[in-house]
Structures are given as C-alpha cells and as structure tokens.
mmCIF file of C-alpha atoms in Angstrom:
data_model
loop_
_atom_site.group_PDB
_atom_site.id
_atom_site.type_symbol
_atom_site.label_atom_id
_atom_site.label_comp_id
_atom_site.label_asym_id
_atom_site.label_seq_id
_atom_site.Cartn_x
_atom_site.Cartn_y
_atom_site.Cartn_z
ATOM 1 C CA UNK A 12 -97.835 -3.896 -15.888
ATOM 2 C CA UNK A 13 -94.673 -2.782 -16.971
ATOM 3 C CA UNK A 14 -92.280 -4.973 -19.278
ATOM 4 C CA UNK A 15 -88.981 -6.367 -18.133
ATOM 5 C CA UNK A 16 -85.868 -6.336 -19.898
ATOM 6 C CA UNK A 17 -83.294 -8.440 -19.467
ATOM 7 C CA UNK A 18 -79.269 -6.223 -19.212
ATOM 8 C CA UNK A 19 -75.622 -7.704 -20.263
ATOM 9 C CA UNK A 20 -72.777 -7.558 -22.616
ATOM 10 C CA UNK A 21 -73.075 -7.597 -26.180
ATOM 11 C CA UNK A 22 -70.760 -9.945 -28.523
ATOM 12 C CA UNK A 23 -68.792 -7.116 -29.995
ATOM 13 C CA UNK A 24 -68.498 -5.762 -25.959
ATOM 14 C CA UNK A 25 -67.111 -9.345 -25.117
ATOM 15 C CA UNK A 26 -64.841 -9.143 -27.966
ATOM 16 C CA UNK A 27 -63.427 -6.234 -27.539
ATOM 17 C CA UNK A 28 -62.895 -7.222 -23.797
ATOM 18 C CA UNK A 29 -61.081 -9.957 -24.604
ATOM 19 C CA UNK A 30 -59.158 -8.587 -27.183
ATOM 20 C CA UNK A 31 -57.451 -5.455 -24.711
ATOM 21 C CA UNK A 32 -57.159 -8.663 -21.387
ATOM 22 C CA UNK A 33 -54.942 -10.333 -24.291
ATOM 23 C CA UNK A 34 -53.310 -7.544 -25.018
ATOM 24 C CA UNK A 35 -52.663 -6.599 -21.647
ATOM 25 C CA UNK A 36 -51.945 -10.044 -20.757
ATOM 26 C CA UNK A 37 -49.404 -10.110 -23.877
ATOM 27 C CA UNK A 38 -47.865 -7.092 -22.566
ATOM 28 C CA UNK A 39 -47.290 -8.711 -18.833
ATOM 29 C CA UNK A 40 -46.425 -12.159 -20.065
ATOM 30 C CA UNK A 41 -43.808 -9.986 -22.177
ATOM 31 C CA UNK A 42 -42.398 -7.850 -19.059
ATOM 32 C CA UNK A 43 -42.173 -10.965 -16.918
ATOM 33 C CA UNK A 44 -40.059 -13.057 -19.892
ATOM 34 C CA UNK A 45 -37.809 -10.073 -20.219
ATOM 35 C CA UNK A 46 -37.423 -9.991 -16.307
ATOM 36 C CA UNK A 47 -36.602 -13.646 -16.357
ATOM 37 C CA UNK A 48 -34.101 -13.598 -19.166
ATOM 38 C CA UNK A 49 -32.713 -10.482 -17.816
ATOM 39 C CA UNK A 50 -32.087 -12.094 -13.957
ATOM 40 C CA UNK A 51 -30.835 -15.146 -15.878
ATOM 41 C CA UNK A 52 -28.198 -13.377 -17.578
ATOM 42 C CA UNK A 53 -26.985 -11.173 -14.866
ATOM 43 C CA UNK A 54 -26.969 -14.099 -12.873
ATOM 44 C CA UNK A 55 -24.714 -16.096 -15.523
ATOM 45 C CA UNK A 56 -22.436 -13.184 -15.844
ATOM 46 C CA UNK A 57 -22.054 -13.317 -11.952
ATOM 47 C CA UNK A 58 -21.099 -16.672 -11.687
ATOM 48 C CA UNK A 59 -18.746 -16.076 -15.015
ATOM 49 C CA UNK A 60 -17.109 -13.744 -12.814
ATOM 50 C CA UNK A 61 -16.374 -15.295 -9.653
ATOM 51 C CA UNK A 62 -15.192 -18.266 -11.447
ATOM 52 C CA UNK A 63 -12.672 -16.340 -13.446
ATOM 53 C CA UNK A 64 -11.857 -14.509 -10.506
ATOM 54 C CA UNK A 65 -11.331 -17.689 -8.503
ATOM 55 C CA UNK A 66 -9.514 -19.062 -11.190
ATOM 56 C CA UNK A 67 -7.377 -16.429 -11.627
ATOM 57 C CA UNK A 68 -6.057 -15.886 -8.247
ATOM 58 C CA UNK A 69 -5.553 -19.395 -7.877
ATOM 59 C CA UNK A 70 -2.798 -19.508 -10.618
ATOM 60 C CA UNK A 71 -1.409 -15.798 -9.117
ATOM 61 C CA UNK A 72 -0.992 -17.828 -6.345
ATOM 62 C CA UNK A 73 1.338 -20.170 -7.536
ATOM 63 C CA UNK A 74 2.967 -18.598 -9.854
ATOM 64 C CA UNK A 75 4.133 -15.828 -6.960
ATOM 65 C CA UNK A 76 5.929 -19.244 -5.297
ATOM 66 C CA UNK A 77 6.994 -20.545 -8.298
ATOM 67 C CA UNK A 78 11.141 -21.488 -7.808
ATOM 68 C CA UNK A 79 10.794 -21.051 -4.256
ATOM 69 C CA UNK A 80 12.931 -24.187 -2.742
ATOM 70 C CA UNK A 81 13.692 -22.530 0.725
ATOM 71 C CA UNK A 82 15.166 -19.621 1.381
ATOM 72 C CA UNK A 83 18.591 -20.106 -0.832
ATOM 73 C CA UNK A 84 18.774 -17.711 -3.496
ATOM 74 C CA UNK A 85 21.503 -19.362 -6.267
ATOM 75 C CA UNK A 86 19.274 -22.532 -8.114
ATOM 76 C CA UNK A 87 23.042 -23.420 -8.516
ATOM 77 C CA UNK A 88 23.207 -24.802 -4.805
ATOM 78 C CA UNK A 89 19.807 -26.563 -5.249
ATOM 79 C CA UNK A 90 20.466 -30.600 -5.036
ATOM 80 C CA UNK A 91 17.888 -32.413 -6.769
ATOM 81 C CA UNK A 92 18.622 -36.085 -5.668
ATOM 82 C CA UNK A 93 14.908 -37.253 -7.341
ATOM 83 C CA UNK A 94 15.589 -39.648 -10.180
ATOM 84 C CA UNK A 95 14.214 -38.194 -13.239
ATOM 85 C CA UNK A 96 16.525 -35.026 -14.615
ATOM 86 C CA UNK A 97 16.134 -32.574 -16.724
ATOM 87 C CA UNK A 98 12.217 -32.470 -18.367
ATOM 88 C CA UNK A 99 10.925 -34.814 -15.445
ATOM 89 C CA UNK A 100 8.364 -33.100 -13.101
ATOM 90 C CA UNK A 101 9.872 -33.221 -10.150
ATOM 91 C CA UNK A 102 12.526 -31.119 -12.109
ATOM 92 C CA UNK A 103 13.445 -28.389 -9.952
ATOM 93 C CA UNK A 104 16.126 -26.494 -12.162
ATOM 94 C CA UNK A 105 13.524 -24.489 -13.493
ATOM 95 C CA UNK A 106 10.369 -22.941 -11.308
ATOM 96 C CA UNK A 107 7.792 -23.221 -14.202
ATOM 97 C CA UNK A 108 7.022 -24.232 -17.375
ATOM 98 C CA UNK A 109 5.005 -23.801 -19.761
ATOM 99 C CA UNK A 110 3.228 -25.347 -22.540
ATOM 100 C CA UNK A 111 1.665 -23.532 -25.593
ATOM 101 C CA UNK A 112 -0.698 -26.616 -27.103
ATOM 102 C CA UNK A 113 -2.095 -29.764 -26.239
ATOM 103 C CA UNK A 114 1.108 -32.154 -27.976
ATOM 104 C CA UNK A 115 4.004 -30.197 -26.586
ATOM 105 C CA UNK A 116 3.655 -30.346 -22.973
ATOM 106 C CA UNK A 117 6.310 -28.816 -20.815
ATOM 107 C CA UNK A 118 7.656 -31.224 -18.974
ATOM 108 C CA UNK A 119 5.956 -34.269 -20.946
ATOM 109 C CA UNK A 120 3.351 -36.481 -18.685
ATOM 110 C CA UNK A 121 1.462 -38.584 -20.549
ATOM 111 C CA UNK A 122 -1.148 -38.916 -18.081
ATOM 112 C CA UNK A 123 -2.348 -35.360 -18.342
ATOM 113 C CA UNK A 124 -1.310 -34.157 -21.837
ATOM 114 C CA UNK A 125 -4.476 -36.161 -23.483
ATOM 115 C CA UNK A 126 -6.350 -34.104 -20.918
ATOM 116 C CA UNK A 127 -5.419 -31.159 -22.155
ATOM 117 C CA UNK A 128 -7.985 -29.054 -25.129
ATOM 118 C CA UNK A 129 -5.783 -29.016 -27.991
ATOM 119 C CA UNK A 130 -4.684 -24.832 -28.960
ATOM 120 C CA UNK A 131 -4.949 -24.144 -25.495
ATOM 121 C CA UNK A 132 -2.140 -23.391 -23.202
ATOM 122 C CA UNK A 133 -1.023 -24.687 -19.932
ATOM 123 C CA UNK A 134 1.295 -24.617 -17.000
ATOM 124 C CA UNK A 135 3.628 -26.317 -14.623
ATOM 125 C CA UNK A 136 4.766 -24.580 -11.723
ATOM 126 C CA UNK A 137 7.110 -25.529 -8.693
ATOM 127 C CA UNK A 138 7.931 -24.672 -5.404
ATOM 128 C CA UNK A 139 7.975 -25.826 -1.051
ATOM 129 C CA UNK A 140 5.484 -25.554 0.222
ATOM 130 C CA UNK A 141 6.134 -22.915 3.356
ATOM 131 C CA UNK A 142 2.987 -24.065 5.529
ATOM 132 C CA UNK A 143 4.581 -27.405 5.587
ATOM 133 C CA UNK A 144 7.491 -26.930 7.382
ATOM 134 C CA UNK A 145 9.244 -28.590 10.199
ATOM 135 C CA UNK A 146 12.536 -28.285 12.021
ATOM 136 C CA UNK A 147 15.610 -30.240 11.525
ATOM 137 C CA UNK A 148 16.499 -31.424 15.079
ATOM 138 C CA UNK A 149 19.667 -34.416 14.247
ATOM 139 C CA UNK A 150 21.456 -35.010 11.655
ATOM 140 C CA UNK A 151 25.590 -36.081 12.097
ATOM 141 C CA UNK A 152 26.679 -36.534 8.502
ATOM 142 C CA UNK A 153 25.625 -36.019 4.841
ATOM 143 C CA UNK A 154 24.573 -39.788 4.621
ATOM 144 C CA UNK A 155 22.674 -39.664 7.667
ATOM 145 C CA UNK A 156 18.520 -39.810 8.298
ATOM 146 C CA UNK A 157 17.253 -36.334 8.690
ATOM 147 C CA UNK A 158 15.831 -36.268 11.972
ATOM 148 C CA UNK A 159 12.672 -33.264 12.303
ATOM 149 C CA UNK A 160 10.731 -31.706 14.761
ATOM 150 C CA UNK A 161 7.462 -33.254 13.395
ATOM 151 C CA UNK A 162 6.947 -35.960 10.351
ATOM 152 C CA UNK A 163 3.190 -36.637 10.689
ATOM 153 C CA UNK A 164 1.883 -34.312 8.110
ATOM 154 C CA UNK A 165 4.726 -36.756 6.017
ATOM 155 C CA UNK A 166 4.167 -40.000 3.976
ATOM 156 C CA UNK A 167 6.317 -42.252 2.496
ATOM 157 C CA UNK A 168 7.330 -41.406 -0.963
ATOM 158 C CA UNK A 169 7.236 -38.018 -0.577
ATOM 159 C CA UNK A 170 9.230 -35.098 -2.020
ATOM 160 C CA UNK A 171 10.691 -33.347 0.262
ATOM 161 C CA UNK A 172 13.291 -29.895 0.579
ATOM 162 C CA UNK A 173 15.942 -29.630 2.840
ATOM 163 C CA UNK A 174 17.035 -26.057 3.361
ATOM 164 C CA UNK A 175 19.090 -23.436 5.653
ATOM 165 C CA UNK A 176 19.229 -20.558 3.404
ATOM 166 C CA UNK A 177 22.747 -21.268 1.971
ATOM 167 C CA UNK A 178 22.151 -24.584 0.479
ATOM 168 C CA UNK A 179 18.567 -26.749 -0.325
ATOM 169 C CA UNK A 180 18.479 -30.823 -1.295
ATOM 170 C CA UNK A 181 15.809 -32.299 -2.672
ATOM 171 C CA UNK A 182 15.171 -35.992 -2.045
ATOM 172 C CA UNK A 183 12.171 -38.652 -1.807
ATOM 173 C CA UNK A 184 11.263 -40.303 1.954
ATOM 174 C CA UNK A 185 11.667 -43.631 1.693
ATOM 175 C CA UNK A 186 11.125 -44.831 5.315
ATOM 176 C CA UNK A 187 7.488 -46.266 5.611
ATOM 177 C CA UNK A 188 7.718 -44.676 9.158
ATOM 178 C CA UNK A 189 8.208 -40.849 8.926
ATOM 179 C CA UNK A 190 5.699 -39.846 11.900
ATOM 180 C CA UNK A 191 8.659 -41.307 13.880
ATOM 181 C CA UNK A 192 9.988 -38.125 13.056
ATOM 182 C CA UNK A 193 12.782 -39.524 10.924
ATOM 183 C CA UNK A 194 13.390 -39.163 7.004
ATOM 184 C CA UNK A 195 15.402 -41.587 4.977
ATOM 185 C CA UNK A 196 16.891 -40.493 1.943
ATOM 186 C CA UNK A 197 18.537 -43.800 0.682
ATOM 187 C CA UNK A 198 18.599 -44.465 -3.362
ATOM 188 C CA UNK A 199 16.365 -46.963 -4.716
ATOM 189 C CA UNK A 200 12.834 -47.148 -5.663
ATOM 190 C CA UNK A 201 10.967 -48.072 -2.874
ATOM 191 C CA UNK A 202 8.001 -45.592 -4.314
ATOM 192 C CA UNK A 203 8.779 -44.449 -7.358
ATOM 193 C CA UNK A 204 10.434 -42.659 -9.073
ATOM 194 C CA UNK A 205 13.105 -43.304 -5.841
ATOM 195 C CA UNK A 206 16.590 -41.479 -5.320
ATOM 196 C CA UNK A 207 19.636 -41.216 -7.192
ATOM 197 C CA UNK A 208 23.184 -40.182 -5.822
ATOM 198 C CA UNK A 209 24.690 -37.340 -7.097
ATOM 199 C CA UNK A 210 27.927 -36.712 -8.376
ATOM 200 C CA UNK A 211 30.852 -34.722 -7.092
ATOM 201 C CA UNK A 212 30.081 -34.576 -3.238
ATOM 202 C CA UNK A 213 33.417 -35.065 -1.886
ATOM 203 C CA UNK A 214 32.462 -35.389 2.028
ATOM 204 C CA UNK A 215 30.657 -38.520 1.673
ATOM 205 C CA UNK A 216 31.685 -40.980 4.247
ATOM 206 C CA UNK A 217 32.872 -44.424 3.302
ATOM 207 C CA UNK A 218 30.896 -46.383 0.675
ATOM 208 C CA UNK A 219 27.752 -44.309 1.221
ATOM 209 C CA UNK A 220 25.599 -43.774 -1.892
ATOM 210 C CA UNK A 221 22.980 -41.628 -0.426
ATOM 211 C CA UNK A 222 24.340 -38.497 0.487
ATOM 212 C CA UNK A 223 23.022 -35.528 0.868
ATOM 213 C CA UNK A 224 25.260 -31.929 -0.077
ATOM 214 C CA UNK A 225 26.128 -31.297 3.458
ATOM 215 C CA UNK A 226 24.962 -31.933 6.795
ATOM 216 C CA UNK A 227 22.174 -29.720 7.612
ATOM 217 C CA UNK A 228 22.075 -28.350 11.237
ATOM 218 C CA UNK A 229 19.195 -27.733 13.716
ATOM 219 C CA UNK A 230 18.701 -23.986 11.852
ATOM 220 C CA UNK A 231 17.252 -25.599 9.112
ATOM 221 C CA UNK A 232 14.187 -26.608 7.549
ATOM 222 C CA UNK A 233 12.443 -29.265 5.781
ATOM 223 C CA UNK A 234 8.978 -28.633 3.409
ATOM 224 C CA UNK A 235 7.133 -30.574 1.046
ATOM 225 C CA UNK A 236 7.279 -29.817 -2.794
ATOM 226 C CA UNK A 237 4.576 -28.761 -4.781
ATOM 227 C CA UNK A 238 4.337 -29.458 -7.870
ATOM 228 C CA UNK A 239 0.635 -27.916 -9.473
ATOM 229 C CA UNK A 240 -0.199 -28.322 -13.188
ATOM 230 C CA UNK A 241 -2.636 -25.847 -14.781
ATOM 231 C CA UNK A 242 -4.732 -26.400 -17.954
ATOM 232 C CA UNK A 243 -8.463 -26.265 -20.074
ATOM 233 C CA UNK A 244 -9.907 -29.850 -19.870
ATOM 234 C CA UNK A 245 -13.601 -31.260 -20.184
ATOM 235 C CA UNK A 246 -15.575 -30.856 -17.016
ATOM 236 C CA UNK A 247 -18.196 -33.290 -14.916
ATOM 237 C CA UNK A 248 -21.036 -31.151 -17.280
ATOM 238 C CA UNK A 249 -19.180 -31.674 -20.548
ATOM 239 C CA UNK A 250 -18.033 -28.420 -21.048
ATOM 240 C CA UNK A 251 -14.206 -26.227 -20.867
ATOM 241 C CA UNK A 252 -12.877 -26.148 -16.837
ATOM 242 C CA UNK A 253 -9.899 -24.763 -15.661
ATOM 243 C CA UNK A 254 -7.904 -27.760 -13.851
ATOM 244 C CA UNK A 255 -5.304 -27.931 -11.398
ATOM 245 C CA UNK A 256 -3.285 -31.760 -11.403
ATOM 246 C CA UNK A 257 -1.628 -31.742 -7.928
ATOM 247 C CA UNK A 258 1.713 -34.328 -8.331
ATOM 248 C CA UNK A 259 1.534 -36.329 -5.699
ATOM 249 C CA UNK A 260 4.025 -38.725 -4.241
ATOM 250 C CA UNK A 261 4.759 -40.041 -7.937
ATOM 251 C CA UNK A 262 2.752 -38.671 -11.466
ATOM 252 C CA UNK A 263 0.615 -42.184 -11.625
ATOM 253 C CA UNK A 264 -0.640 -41.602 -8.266
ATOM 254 C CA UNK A 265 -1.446 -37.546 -8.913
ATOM 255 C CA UNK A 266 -5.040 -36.321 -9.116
ATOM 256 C CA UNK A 267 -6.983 -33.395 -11.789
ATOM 257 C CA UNK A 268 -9.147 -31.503 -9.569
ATOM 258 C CA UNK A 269 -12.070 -29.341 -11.318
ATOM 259 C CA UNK A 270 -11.211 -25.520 -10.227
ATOM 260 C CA UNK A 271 -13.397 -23.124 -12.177
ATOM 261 C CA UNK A 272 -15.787 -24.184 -14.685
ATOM 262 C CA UNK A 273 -16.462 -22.355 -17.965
ATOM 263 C CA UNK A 274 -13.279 -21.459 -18.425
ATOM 264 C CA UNK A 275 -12.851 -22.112 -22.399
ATOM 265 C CA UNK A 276 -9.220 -20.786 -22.818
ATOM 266 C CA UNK A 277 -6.266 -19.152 -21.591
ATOM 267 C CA UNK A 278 -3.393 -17.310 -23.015
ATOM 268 C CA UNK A 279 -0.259 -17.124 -21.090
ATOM 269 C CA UNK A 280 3.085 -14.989 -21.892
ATOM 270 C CA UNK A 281 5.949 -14.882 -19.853
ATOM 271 C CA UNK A 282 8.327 -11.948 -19.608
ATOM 272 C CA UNK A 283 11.743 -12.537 -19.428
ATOM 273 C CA UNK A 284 14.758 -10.415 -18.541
ATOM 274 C CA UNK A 285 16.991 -10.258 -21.624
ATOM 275 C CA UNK A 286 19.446 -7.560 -20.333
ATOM 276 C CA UNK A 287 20.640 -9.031 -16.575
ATOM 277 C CA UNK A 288 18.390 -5.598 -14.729
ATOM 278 C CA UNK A 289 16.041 -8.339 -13.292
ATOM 279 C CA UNK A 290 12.671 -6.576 -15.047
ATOM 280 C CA UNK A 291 10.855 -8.051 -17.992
ATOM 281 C CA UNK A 292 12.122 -7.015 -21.164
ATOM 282 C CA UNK A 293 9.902 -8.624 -23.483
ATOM 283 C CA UNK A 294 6.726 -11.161 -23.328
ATOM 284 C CA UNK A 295 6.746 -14.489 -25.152
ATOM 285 C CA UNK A 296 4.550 -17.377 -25.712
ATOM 286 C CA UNK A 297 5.979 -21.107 -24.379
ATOM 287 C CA UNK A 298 6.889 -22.400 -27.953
ATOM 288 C CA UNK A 299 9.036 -18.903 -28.604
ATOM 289 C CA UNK A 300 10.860 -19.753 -25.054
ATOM 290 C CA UNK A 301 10.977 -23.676 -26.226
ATOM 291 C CA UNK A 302 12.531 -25.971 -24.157
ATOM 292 C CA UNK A 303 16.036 -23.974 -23.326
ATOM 293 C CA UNK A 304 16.741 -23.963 -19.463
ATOM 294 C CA UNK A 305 18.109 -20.757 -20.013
ATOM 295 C CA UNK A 306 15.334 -18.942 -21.563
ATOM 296 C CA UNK A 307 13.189 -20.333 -18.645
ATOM 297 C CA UNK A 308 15.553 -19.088 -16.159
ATOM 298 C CA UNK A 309 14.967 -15.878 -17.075
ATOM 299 C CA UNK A 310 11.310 -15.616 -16.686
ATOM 300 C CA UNK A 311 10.629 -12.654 -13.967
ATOM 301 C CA UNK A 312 6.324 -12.425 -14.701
ATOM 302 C CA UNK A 313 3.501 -14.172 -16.031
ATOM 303 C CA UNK A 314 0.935 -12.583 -17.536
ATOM 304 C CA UNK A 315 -2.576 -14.406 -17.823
ATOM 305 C CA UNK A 316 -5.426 -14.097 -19.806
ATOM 306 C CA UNK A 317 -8.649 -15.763 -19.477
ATOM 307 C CA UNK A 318 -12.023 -16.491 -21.316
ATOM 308 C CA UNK A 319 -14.881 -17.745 -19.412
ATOM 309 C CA UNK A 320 -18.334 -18.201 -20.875
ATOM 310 C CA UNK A 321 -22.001 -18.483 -19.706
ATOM 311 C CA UNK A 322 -23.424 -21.940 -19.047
ATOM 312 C CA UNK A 323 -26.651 -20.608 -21.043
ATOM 313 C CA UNK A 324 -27.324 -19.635 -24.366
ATOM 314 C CA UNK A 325 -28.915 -15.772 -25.370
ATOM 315 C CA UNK A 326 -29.844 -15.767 -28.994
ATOM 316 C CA UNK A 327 -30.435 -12.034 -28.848
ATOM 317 C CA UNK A 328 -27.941 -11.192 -32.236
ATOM 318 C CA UNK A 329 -25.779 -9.599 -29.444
ATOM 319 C CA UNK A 330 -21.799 -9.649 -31.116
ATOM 320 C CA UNK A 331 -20.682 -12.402 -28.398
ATOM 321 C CA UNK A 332 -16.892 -12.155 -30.097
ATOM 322 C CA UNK A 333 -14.068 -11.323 -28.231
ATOM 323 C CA UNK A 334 -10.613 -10.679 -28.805
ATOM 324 C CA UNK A 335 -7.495 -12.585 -26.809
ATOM 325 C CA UNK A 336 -3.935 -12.060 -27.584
ATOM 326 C CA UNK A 337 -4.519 -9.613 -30.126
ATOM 327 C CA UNK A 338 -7.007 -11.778 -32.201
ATOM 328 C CA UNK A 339 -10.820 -11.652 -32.924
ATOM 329 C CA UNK A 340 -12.868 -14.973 -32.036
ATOM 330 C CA UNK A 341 -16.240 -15.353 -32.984
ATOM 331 C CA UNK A 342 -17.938 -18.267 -31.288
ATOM 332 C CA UNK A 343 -20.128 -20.728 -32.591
ATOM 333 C CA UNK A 344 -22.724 -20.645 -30.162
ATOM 334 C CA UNK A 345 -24.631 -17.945 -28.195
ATOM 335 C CA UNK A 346 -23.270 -18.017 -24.832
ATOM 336 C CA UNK A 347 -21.761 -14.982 -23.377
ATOM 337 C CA UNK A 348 -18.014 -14.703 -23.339
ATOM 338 C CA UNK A 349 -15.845 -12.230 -21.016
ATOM 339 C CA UNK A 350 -11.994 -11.956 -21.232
ATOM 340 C CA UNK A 351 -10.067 -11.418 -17.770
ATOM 341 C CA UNK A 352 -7.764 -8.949 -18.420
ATOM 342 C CA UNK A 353 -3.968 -9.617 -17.941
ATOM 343 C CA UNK A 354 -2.560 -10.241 -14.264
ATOM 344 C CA UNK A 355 0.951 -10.359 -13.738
ATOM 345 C CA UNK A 356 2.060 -13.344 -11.033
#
C-alpha cells in the first residue's frame, strides 16, 4: 500500500507571495494616486482658465464702451442733469475710473469700498447701453417729456441718455409710468439721487427748471446708462472672486454679482496720450493718474493683468510664485497660481 502525502505552500512560499502582491499592489495603488492627483490638477488648471478667461473678457467688454454716451464725439456737449457732480457715480465727465487700493476708491461709494481686498485694484467704468435703445418720437421744447418709441424695458428712476449725434443729456425718469412711452425729466428727488437744472441754457421757456440742452427730434435716441464696477472681494466659498456691482437706479439699490471665482488679484494700468496723437504714450497706475479729470481724459487703453489660483492645494515643493507688475510673489499656501497676461480694452 503506498503512502500518501499531503502537497501545498510552504511559509517562506506564502511569504514571499505576499510580499511581491504588496509590492505590486504598492506599485498600482501608487499609479492610480498619481492618476488621480494628476486629473485633479489638470482639471483645476482648466477651470483656472476659463474663469480668467471669462473674467477677462468681461472687463474687455466694458472697458471697449467705456465713455460711450451716444454717438456725440465732444464730452463737452454731454449734459449731465443727475444730481451728484463731479466724483459721484453717475459722473459722466469721465468714462472710467480707477482705483489702485481698497481706501481710495475712484469715485467714493461707501457701499462697495469695504468690499473691496485691500492692495488690490479696481474699476469703474461708464457708458449707454446700445441694446437698449429706443426712438424719440415727440418732443416740442427743451422742458418738454421725451416722448419714445418704446418705454417698457424703462423704470422709474432710471438713468437715461438722450442723444442725436451732435448733442447727448443725461437725466433720471421720474414718471412712475414710463411704459406709457413717456419720460419725465423734472428736478426733484422722486428716486434718488433726482435731477438738477443746469446752468446757462438760454432757450428755456418761461419759469421752467427742467430743461433739457435742446429739443431733441424724432432722429434721435434714448439708452440706458451703465454704470459697472469691477473689483477682488470674498466669494460665497470664502475665497478671492472677481465682482462686477451693476449701479442700478440709485447706488443703495445696486447689486455685487459673483463673476469669476479664484481670482486673487488684478493689476490695472492705463495708458494715456500725453502728446495730443491719440496713442498711448505711457502706462500708469490709478494713484499716479489721481483724481485729475484731465489725466483721466486722456486715457486711450487699459491694460489688465490677472492672477487666478486653484481651489486645491498640491504640496509637491513645485515654485507656485509668480510675478505681476514686475514683482515676485510667493504665496503662502500651495495652490497653483497662473497670471493672465496683459489685454488691452
């Protein structure tokens, strides 16, 4: 009778076993964490760059309209009838402004200046709106309601531009009616901040205090003003956004919309024309311009640089600095940080 013997795997066989599954194990647990980080980050980056690039061509926008109030070229025959002046928002002597810190806001609104991340810089930028527009149909004389093709894209307490190429006015609707397809321009605050009369316009019938700088005929237009704020504020998650503050009928009523998030800074220069050949001579910051009309008047570009960052962190030792306006940052943290390069509006 033969013997039987019983077969398997020795301990040092089942060791060893083990030992090259782990390593193999090691090695695909490795491959598929390195996968995962890598998607991760190219996704991050993605989404860095559509932001930026949303962002971005969202201020290009504007700043391309920026001082358009109709089709009148001379800002000396724009009428600004809005009470308010010189530094108000609804200032139209000047297309944009700028600001180069949280503190000196150009013009000051105290509603969104505490908004604003202090050392970053900001913008205000002006113009009518040209989708907005409606046709003059009636009007008889310069104190007299502007009658228009169409008022019910219009609200009371509006700003509003009157235009016909040689001339432009620029006055609030204070008629609680305007879808009757009538504007009133009387002074007064019935929604503030309310009209003023001007000064110095002879043809103003009898004891009228509302008049406008001339009777506009049915060749002319009338468009909404725009009036978009741009700035670095603290988004919904916490962290840096880009923000647009839309003015609406009056700066206590106006709203901060979230544009782009992870945008941590922005650098703006403006280039003005210093020698009357309408071309940018030289680029300067907002607190080299200051607050001269002049020096504003002469802006002719913007030039825009942003900084947008990853929402996650990569400690990989990877150099995350970056350098805007000619100056090395290194941040604090380990997200990934991309500068946009300059775009003139």
């Amino acid at each position: 009778m033969k013997a039987k013997f019983s077969t398997g795997f020795t301990i040092v066989e089942v060791m060893i076993a083990l030992l090259i599954g782990s390593l193999l194990m090691a090695g695909a647990i490795t491959i598929l964490v390195n996968s995962q980080r890598s998607y991760n980050m190219q996704d991050d980056l993605a989404r860095l760059q559509e932001n930026a690039r949303f962002a971005m061509d969202s201020i290009a926008k504007d700043i391309r309209m920026a001082g358009y109030f109709g089709c009148v070229s001379d800002i000396e025959k724009v009428f600004n009838h809005v009470v308010g002046g010189a530094g108000d928002i609804f200032d139209t002597s000047i297309g944009l402004l700028g600001s180069e810190s949280a503190g000196n806001w150009l013009p000051v609104d105290t509603a969104t200046d505490g908004d604003i991340v202090a050392g970053t810089d900001a913008l205000t930028v002006r113009y009518s709106d040209p989708n907005s527009s409606v046709d003059v149909t009636d009007m008889t004389q310069a104190s007299s309601n502007v009658h228009v093709s169409d008022g019910d894209a219009f609200s009371q307490g509006e700003i509003v531009v009157i235009t016909d190429c040689a001339s432009t006015d620029i006055f609030q609707i204070n008629n609680a009616n305007p879808d009757s397809e009538v504007f009133v321009h009387n002074t007064g605050t019935a929604t503030a901040p309310g009209n003023a009369q001007l000064p110095g316009f002879p043809n103003c019938p009898g004891a009228n205090a509302h008049c406008l700088s001339k009777v506009y005929d049915d060749d002319s237009q009338v468009l909404k003003l725009v009036a978009n704020r741009y700035y670095i504020g603290t988004g919904a998650n916490g962290g840096r956004s880009l923000f647009r503050r839309q003015v609406g009928i009056n700066t206590a009523a106006s709203t901060s919309v979230e544009l782009a998030t992870g945008i941590v800074d922005m650098e703006i220069t403006y280039g003005r024309d210093t020698n009357g050949d309408s071309a940018p001579d030289v680029y300067q910051s907002a607190d080299v311009l200051g607050t001269a009309i002049g020096n504003w008047r002469s802006v002719k570009t913007v030039r825009v640089e942003m900084v947008a960052a990853t929402e996650r962190q990569y400690n990989t030792g990877i150099d995350n600095s970056y350098t805007l306006a000619g100056a090395t940052v290194t941040p604090a943290d380990a997200r990934l940080y991309r500068v946009y390069p300059a775009k003139n509006g």
